[in-house]
Structures are given as C-alpha cells and as structure tokens.
CSV table of C-alpha atoms and ligand atoms in Angstrom, one decimal:
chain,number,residue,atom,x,y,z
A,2,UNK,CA,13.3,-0.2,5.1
A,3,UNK,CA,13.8,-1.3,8.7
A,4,UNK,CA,10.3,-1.9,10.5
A,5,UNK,CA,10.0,0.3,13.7
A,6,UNK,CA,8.0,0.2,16.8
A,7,UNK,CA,4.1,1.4,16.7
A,8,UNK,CA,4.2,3.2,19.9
A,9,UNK,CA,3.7,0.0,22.9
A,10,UNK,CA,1.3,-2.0,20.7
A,11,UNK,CA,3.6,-4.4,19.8
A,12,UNK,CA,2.8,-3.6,15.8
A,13,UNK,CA,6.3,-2.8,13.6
A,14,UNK,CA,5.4,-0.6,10.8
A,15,UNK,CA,7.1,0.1,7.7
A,16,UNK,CA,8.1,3.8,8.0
A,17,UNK,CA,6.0,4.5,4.5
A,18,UNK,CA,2.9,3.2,4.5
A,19,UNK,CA,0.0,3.2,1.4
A,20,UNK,CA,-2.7,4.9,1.6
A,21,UNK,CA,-5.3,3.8,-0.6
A,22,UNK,CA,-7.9,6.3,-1.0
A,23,UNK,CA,-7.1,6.7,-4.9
A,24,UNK,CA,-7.8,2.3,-4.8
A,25,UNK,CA,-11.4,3.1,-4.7
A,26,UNK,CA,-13.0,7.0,-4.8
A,27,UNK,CA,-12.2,9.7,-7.4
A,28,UNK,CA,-14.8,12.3,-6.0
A,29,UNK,CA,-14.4,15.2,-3.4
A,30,UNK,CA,-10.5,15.0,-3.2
A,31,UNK,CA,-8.4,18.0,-2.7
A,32,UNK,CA,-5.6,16.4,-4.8
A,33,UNK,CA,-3.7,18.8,-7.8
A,34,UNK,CA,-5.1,16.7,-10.9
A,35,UNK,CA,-8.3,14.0,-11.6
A,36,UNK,CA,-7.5,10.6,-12.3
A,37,UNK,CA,-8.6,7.3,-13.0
A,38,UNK,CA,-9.2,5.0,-10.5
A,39,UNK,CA,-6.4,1.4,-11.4
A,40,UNK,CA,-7.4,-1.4,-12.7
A,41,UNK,CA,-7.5,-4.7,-10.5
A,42,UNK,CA,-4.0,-5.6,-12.4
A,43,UNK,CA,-2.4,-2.0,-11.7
A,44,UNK,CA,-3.3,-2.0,-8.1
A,45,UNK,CA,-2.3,-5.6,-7.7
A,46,UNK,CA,1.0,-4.4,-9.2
A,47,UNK,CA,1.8,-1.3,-6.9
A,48,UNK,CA,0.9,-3.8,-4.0
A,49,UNK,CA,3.1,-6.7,-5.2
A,50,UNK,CA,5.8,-3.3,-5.9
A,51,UNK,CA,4.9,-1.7,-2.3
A,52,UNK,CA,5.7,-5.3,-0.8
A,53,UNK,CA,8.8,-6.0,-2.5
A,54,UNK,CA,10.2,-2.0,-1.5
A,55,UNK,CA,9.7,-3.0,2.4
A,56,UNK,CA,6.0,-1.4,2.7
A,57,UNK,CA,4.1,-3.6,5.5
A,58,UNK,CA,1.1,-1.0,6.2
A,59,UNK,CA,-2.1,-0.3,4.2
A,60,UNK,CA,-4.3,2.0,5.1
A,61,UNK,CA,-7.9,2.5,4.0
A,62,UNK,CA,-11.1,3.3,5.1
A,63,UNK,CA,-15.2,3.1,4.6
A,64,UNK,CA,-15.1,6.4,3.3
A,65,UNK,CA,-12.6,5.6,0.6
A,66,UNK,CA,-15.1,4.3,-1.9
A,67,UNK,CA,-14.2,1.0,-2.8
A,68,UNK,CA,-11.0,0.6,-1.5
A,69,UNK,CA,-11.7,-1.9,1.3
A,70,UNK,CA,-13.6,-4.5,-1.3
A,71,UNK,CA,-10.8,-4.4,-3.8
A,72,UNK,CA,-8.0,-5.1,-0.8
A,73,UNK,CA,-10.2,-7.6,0.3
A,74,UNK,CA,-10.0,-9.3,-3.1
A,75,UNK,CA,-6.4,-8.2,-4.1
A,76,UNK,CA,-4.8,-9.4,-0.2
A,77,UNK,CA,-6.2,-13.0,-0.5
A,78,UNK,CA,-3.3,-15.3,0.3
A,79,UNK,CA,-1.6,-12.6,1.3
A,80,UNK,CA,-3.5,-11.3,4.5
A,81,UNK,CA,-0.9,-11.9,7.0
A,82,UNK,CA,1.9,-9.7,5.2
A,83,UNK,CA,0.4,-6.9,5.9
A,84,UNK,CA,-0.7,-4.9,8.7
A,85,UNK,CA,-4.1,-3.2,7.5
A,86,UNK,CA,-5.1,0.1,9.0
A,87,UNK,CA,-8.9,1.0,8.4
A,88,UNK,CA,-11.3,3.8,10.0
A,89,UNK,CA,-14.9,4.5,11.4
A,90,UNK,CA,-17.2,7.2,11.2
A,91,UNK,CA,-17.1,8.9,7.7
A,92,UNK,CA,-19.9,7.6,5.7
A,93,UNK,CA,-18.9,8.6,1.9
A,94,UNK,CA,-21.9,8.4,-0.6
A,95,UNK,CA,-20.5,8.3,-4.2
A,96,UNK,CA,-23.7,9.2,-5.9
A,97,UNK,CA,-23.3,13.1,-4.0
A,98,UNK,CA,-19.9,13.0,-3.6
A,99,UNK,CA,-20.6,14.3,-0.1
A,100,UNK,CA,-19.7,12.6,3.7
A,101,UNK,CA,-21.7,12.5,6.6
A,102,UNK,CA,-20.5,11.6,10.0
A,103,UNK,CA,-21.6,9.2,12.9
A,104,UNK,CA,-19.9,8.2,15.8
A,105,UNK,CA,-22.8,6.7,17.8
A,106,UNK,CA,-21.5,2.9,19.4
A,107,UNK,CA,-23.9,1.0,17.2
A,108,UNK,CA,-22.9,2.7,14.0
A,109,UNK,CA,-19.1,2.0,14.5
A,110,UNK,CA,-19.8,-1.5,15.3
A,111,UNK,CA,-21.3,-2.2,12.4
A,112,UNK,CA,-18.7,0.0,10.5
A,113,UNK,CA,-15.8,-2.3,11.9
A,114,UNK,CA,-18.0,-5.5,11.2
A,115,UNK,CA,-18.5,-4.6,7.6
A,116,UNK,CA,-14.6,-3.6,7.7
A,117,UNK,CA,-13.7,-7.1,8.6
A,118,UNK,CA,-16.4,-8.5,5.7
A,119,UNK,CA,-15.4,-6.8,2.8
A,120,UNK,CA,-11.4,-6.8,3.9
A,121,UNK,CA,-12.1,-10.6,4.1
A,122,UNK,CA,-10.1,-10.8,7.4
A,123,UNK,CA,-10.9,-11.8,11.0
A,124,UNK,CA,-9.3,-8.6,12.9
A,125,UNK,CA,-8.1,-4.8,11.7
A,126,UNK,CA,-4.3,-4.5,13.2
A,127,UNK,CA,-5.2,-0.4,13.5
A,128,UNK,CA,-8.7,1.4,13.5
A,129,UNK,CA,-9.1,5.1,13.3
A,130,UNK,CA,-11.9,7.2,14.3
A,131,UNK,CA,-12.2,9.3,11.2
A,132,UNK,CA,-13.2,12.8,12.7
A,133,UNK,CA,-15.7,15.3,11.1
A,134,UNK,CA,-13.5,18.3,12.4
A,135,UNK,CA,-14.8,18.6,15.7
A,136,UNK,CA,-12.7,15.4,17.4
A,137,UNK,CA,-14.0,16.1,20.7
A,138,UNK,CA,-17.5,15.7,19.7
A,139,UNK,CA,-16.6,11.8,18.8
A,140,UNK,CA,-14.9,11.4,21.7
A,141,UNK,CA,-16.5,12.9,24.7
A,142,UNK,CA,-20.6,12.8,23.2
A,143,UNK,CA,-20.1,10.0,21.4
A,144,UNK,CA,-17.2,7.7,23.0
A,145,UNK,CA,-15.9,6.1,19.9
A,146,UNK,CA,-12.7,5.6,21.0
A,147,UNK,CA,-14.6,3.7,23.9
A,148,UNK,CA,-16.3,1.5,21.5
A,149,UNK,CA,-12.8,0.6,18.9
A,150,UNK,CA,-11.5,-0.5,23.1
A,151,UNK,CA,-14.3,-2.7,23.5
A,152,UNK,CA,-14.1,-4.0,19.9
A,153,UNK,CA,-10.0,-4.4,21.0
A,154,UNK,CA,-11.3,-6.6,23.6
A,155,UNK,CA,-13.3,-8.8,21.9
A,156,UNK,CA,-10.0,-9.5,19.6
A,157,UNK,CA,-11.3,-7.4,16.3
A,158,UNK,CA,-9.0,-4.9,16.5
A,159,UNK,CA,-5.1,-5.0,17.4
A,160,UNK,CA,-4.6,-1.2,17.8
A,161,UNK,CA,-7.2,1.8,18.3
A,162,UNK,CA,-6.9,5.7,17.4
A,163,UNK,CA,-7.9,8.4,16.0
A,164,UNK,CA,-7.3,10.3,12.6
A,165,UNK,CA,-7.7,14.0,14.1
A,166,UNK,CA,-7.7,17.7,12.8
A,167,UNK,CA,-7.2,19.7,16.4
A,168,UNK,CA,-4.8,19.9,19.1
A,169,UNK,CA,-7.6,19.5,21.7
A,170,UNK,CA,-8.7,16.2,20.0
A,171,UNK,CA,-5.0,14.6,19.5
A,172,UNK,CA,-3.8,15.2,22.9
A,173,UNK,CA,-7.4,13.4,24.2
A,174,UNK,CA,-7.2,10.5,21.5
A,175,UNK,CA,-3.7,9.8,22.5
A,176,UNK,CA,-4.7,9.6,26.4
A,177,UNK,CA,-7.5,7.6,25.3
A,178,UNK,CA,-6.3,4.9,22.8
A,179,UNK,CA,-3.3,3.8,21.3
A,180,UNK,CA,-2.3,6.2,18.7
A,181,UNK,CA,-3.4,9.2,16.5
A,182,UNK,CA,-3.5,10.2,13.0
A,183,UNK,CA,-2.4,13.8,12.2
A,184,UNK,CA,-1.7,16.1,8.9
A,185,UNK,CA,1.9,17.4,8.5
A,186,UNK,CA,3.9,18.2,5.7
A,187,UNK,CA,5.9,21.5,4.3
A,188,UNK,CA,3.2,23.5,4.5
A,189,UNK,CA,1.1,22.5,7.6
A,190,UNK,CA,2.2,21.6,11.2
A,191,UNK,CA,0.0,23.6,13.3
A,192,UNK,CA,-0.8,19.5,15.0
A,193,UNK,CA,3.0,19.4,16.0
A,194,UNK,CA,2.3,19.3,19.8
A,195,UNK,CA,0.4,16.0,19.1
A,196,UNK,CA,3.1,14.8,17.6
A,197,UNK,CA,5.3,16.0,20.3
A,198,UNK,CA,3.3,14.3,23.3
A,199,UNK,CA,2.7,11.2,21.3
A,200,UNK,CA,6.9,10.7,21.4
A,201,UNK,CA,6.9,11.4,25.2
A,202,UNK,CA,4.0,9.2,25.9
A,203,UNK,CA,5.5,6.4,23.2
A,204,UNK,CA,2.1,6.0,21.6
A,205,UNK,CA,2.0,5.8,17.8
A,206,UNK,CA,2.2,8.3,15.1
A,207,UNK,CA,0.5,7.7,11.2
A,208,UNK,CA,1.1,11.0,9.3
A,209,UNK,CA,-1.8,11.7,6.5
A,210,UNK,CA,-0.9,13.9,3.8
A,211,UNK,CA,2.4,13.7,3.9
A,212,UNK,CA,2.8,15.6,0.3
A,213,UNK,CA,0.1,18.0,1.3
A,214,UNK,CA,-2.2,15.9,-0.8
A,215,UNK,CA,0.2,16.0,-4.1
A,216,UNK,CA,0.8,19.8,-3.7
A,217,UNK,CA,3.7,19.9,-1.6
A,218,UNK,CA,6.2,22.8,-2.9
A,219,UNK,CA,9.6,23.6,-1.1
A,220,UNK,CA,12.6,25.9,-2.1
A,221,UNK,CA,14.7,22.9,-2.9
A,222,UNK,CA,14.2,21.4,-6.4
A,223,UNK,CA,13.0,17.9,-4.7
A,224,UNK,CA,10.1,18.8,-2.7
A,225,UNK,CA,9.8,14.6,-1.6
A,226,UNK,CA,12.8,14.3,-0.4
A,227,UNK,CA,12.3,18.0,1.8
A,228,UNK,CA,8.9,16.3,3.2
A,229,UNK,CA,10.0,13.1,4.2
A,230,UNK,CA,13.4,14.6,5.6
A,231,UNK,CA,11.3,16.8,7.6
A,232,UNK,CA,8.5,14.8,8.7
A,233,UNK,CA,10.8,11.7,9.4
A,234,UNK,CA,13.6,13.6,11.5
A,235,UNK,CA,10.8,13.7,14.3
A,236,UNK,CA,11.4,11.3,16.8
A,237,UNK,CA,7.5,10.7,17.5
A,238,UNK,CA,6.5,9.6,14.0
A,239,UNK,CA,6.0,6.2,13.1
A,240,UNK,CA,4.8,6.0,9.9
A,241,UNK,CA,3.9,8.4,6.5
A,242,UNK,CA,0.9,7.6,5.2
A,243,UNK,CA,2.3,8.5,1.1
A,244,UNK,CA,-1.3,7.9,-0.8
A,245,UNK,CA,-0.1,7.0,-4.7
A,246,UNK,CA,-1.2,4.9,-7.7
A,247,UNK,CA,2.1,5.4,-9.2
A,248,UNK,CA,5.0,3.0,-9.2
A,249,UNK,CA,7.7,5.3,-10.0
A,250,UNK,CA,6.3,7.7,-7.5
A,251,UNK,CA,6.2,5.1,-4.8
A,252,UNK,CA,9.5,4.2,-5.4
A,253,UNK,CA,10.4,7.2,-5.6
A,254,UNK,CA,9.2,7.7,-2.0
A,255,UNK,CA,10.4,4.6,-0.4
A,256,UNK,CA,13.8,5.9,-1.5
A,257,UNK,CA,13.6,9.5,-0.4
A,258,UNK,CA,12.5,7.9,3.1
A,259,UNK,CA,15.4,5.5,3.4
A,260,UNK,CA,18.1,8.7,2.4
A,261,UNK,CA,16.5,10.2,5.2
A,262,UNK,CA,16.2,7.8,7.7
A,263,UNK,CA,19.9,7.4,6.9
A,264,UNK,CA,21.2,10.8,6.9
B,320,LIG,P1,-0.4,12.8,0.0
B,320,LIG,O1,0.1,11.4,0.3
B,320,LIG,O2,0.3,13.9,0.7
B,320,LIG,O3,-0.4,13.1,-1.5
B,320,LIG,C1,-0.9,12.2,-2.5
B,320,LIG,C2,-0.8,12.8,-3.8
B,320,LIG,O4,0.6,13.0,-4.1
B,320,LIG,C3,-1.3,11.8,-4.9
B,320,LIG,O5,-2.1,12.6,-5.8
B,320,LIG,C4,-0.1,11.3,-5.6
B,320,LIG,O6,-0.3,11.2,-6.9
B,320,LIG,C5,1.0,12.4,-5.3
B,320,LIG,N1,2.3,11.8,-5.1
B,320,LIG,C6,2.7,10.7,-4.3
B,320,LIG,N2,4.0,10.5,-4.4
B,320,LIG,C7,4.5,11.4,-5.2
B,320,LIG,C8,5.8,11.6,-5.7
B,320,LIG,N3,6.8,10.9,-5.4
B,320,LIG,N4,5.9,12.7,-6.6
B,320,LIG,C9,4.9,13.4,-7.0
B,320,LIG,N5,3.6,13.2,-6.6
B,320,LIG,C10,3.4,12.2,-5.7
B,320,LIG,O7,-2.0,13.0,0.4
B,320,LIG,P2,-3.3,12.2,0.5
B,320,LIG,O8,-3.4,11.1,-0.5
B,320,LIG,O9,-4.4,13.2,0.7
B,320,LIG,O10,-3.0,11.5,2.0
B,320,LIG,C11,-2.3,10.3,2.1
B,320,LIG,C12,-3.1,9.2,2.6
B,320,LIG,O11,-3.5,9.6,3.9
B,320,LIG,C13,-4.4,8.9,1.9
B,320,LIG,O12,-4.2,8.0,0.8
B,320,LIG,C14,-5.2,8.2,2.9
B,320,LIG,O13,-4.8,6.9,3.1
B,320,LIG,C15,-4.8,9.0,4.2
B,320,LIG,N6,-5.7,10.2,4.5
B,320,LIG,C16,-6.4,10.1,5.6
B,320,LIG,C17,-7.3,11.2,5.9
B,320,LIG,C18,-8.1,11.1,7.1
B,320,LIG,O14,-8.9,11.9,7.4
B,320,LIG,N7,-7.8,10.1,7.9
B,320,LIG,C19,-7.4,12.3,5.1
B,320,LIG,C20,-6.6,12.3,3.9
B,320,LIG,C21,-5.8,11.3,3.7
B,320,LIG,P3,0.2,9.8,-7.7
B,320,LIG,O15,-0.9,8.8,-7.5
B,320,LIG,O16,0.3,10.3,-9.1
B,320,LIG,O17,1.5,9.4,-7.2
C-alpha cells in the first residue's frame, strides 16, 4: 500500500492503520463477540504481519487498557517504523469497566507524559483528544486542543487532533489542530460534513470504526470490501483505523483496501 499525505503535517500514513484497543482491554466494548486478549507472541506476530502488509500507523490510547505498555515493550528496536497515534482524556478503570473524562491542561499533560513513558518513546507522531460526547466541552471549557499545541511545541507531539462524535466538534477540532478522528462505516455517516471540510481545508482524516465495530452488514456478500470501497472513495480520508487481533482478517483488510484504492 502506497503511504499518503496526513493532511499538511508532513506525516505519510499507511491507508489502513491498527487500532489496538483489543492489545490491552476486553471490557465495555460494543464489538459482536468476547474475546481473549493475545499473547505477547500473537500480538508481536500481527505487528511483524501488519509491518510486512504496508501498515505504518498504530493507534492506541490510555483508555485502551494495556495497550500502550505492551507496544511499548513489543516496538523496542522498532520505534521508528512506525508512526504511533495515542489519545488524552478517557480515563478507563478496568476494575468497573467504566470511563471517566478530564480534559483540564494539567490532566492531559500528565496523560501525554505517561504516554511517552509506557510507549517507551521520546515524542507521539499524532495525539487525539478522546471526547466524552460533548467535544465542545473539551475544547472551548477546557482548551485541550490548546494544551496537545503547546505539548506540539515543546517537540512531544508531531500532529494534534481530536477523536470526535459531533458535527459542531469536528468542524471546531479541524480549525483548531491538525486533524480529526470521526466514525463512518455502512451504517453510520451522519459526521460526513467533517469529513467533507477536512478535504477542503487538507487537514487529516483517521476513520474509527471502520467495520462498525465488527458488525458491519451490507447487501453484497463481502461486507469489507463494501466498507473500505466506500469509506476510501472519499477524497478527505487519510487513514481507516481497522481494530483486529486476527491475521487473516487483517490481511484480509489490507487487501480489500488496496482493490479499492485501485479500482
Ligand atoms: P472496527 O475496526 O470497525 O471493527 C473491529 C472488529 O471487527 C473487531 O472485533 C474485529 O475482530 C472485526 N474485524 C476486523 N477485520 C475484520 C474482517 N476482515 N472480517 C471480519 N471481522 C473483522 O471497530 P473498532 O475496533 O471499534 O474501531 C477500530 C479502532 O478505532 C479501534 O481499535 C481503536 O483503535 C479506534 N477507536 C477509537 C475510538 C475513539 O473514541 N477514539 C472509539 C472506537 C475505536 P477480529 O479481531 O476477530 O478481526
């Protein structure tokens, strides 16, 4: 898969990325079916596999459970193949299952300063402001996307965003940092205005939930390949974040991406 252009950052993403919220958190997930979280040799595997198929992007977060420690151990050697995407503001506690939310400057911070520790790297190439539904909140009361700028600054951060879940909030995030993070997929694309002025204003464009969180369903009999034709015939998108612990699936997914790309 060719890299392309993550808006004016500079940053060439893979156009599949992996998201690695199944790396380190079982609990409070809207997926179809549970599962087991992989061993240190299984997710070294699908890494070594994502590597090999073209992937360049990871993304994780704080509030995927373990997922940044185990990158952290599973990248070492290996830190400057990838381009590692992380987030701020979703505090997950494991023992509840439940989240709780906090955008204040000090708290995100400290958020990106233990991303960096348990990543085991000197600066995030992308940080997201993980909203709590209410994006405006984090932006306007809070200023988060403020505080990822001044962490930008200080040469922490290469690229600073938001992962949003409103109109209002997308169009604000992309006027205020460098890209957004938005849900669209076969059965959701309510946030396709975002995705429209993110193309016009050539800032970038991570797409969560790609396979509507595993339960993506179409007419045709390959429901992947309908996603990714779809999601990736938009000019504005940069990169599908496909979350998977599955080899076959992931190949499976690099492949329906490149048919489309090159359709
Ligand atoms: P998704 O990527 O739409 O779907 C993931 C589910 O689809 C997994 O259960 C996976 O199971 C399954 N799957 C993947 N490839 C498949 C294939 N080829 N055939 C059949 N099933 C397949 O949804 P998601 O994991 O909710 O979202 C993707 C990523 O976006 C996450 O990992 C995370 O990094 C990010 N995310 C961010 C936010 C946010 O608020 N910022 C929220 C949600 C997600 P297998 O493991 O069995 O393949």
């Amino acid at each position: 898969m060719d890299l392309r252009d993550f808006g004016t950052t500079g940053l060439r993403v893979s156009p599949i990325a992996l998201g690695t919220v199944k790396f380190g958190r079982t609990a409070g997930l809207k997926l179809p079916k549970p599962f087991q979280l992989p061993s240190d040799a299984e997710a070294a595997s699908l890494l070594a596999l994502a590597a090999d198929l073209g992937i360049n992007l990871i993304d994780t977060a704080p509030a995927y459970g373990t997922s940044e420690e185990r990158l952290g151990a599973l990248l070492k050697g290996q830190r400057d193949k990838w381009l590692i995407c992380s987030k701020a503001g979703e505090e997950f506690d494991a023992a509840s299952g439940q989240s709780h939310y906090v955008f204040s400057r000090e708290h995100i911070t400290l958020s990106v300063e233990r991303s960096l520790k348990r990543l085991g790297t000197d600066r995030l190439d992308i940080v997201l402001i993980h909203s709590n539904g209410d994006d405006l909140d984090g932006i306007d009361r809070f200023g988060a996307l403020d505080t990822l700028e001044r962490l930008k600054a200080q040469g922490k951060i290469r690229a600073t965003g938001m992962s949003t879940k409103t109109i209002e909030g997308g169009l604000r995030a992309l006027a205020a940092s460098d890209c957004v993070m938005v849900t669209h997929n076969l059965a959701y694309q309510d946030e396709l205005p975002v995705i429209d002025a993110a193309a016009t204003s050539g800032k970038g464009v991570l797409i969560k939930k790609p396979l509507a969180s595993g339960h993506a369903v179409s007419q045709s009999d390959d429901p992947v390949a309908e996603s990714f034709r779809m999601i990736l015939g938009h000019r504005g998108v940069s990169s599908l974040v496909v979350g998977t612990i599955d080899p076959h699936h992931l190949a499976q997914n690099v492949e329906a991406a490149s048919r489309a790309l090159n359709a």
